[in-house]
CSV table of C-alpha atoms in Angstrom, one decimal:
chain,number,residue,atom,x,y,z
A,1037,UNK,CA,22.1,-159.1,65.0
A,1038,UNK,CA,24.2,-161.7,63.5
A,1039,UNK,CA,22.2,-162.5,60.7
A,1040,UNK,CA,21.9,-160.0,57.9
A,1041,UNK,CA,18.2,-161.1,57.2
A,1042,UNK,CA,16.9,-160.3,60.7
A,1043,UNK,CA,16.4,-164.4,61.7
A,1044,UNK,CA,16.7,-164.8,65.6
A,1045,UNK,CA,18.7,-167.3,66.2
A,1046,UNK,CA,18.2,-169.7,69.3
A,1047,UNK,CA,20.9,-169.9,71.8
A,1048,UNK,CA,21.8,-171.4,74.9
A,1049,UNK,CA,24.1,-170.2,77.9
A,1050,UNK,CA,26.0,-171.6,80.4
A,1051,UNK,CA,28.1,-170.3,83.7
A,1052,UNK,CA,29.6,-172.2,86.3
A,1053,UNK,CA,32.3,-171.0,89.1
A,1054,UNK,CA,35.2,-173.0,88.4
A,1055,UNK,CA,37.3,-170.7,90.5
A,1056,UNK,CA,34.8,-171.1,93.6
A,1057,UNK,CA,34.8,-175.0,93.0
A,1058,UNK,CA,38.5,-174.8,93.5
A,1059,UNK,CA,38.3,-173.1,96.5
A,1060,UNK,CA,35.9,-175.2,98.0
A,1061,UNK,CA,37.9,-177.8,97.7
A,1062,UNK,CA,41.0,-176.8,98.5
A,1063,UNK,CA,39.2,-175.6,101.7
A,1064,UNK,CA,37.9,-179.1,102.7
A,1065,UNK,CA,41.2,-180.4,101.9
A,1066,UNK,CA,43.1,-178.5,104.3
A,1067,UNK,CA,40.1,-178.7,107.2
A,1068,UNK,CA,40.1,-182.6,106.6
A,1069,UNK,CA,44.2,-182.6,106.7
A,1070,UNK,CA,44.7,-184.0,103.1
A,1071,UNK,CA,47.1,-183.1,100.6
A,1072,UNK,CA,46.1,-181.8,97.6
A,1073,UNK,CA,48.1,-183.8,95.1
A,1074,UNK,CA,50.0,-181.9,92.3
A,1075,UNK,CA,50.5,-185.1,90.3
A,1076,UNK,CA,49.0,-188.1,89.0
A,1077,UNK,CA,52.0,-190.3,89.5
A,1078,UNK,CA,50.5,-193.1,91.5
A,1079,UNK,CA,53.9,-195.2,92.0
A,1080,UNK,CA,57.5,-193.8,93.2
A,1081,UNK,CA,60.6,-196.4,92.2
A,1082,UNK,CA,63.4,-195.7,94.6
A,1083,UNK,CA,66.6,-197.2,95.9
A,1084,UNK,CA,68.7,-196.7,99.2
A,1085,UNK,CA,72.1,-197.7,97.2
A,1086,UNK,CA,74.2,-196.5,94.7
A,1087,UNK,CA,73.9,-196.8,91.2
A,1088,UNK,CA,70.6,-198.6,90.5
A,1089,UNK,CA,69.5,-196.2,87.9
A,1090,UNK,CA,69.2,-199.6,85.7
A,1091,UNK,CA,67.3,-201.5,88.0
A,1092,UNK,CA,64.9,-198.7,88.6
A,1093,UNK,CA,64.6,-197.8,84.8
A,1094,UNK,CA,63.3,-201.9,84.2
A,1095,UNK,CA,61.4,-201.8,86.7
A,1096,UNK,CA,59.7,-198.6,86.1
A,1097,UNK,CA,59.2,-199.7,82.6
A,1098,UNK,CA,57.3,-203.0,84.1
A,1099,UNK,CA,54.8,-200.8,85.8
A,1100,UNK,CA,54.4,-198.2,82.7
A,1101,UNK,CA,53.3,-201.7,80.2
A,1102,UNK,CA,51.0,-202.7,83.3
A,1103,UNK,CA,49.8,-199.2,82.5
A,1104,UNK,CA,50.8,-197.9,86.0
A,1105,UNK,CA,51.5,-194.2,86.5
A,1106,UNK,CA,55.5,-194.1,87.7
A,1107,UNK,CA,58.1,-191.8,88.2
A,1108,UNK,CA,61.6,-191.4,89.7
A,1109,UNK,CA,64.2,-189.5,90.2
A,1110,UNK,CA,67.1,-189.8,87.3
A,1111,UNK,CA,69.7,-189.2,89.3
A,1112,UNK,CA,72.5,-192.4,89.6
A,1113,UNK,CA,72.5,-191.8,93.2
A,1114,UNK,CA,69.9,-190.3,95.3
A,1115,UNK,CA,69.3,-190.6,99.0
A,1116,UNK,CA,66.2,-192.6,100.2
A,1117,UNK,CA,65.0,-189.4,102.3
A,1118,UNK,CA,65.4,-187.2,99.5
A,1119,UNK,CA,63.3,-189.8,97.8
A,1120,UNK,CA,60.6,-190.2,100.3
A,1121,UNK,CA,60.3,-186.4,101.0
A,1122,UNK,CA,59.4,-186.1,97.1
A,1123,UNK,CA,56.9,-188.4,97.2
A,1124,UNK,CA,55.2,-186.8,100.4
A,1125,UNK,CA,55.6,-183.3,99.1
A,1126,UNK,CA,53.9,-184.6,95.5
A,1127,UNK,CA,51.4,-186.4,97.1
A,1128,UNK,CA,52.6,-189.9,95.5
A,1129,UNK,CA,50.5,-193.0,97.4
A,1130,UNK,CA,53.2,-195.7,96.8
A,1131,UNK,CA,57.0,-196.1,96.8
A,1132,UNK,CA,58.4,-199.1,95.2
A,1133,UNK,CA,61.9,-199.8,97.1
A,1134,UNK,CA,64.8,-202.2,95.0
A,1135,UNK,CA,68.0,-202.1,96.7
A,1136,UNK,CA,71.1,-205.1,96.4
A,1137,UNK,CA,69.4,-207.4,99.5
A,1138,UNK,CA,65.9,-207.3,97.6
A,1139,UNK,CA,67.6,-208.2,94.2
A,1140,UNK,CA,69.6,-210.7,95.8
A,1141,UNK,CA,66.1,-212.4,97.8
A,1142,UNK,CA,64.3,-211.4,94.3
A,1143,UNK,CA,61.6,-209.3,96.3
A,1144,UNK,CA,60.3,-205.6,96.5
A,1145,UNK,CA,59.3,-203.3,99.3
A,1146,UNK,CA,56.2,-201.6,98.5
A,1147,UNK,CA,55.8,-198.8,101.2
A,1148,UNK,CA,52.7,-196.5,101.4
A,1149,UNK,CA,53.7,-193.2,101.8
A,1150,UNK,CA,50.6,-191.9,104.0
A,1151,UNK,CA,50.7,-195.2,107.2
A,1152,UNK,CA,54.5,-195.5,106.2
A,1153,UNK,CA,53.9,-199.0,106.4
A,1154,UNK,CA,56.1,-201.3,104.4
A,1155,UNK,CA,55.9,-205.2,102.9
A,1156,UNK,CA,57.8,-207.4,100.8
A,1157,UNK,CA,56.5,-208.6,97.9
A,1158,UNK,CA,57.7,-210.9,95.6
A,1159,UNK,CA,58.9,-209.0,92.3
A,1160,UNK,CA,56.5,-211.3,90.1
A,1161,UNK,CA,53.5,-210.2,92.1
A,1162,UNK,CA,54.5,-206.6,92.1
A,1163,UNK,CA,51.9,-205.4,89.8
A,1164,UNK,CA,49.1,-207.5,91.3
A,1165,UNK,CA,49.8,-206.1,94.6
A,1166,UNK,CA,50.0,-202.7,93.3
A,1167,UNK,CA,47.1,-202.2,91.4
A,1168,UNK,CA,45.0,-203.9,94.0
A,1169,UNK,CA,46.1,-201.2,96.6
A,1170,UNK,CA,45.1,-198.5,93.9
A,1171,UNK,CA,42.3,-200.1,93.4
A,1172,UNK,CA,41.3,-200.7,96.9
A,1173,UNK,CA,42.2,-196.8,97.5
């Protein structure tokens, strides 16, 4: 058919049900109580204070070299909650938290969005302690 000569040639062909895969598992998702993420950002930098937008931006840029997935919001001065309900509606694991007392006592919160639980951490150890829990999840 498709060559002029009349040569068959060999072929091979392939389905799969991409849609039905979806649906699958989007289905277990919702039985199990997950959330089905909508983004591959795997750290949140936030603040509870007033413009920190340059605090955030170096330390979101310390987690980008360390090859870390991060966001925030560029707003100079966005309310924790507002914060926090982003990262649960996105699905986002982590939230790094700077505010004026950590800066001062030169440590970082690192809360996990899912337990809610929340450490300090000394900012030198930041990315250790953050990749480990990625790691570890």
């Amino acid at each position: 058919m498709f060559n002029p000569k009349g040569h068959k040639v060999p072929c091979v062909g392939l389905s799969i049900g991409v849609e039905r895969i979806f649906s699958i598992l989007e289905q277990r998702m919702k039985t199990f109580g997950e959330k089905i993420r909508t983004t591959e950002t795997q750290v949140f930098v936030a603040t509870p204070q007033k413009n920190f937008l340059r605090e955030r931006l170096k330390l979101i840029a310390e987690l980008w070299d360390a090859g870390i997935k991060a966001e925030l919001l560029y707003k100079n001065n966005p309310k924790l909650l507002t914060q926090l309900h982003y990262c649960e509606n996105m699905g986002i694991p982590l939230v790094v938290i700077i505010g004026e007392q950590e800066l001062k006592e030169g440590v970082i919160k690192l809360r996990s969005v899912a337990s809610r639980e929340e450490v300090a951490i000394k900012r030198e150890n930041l990315v250790a302690e953050i990749q480990k829990r990625l790691f570890e999840s």
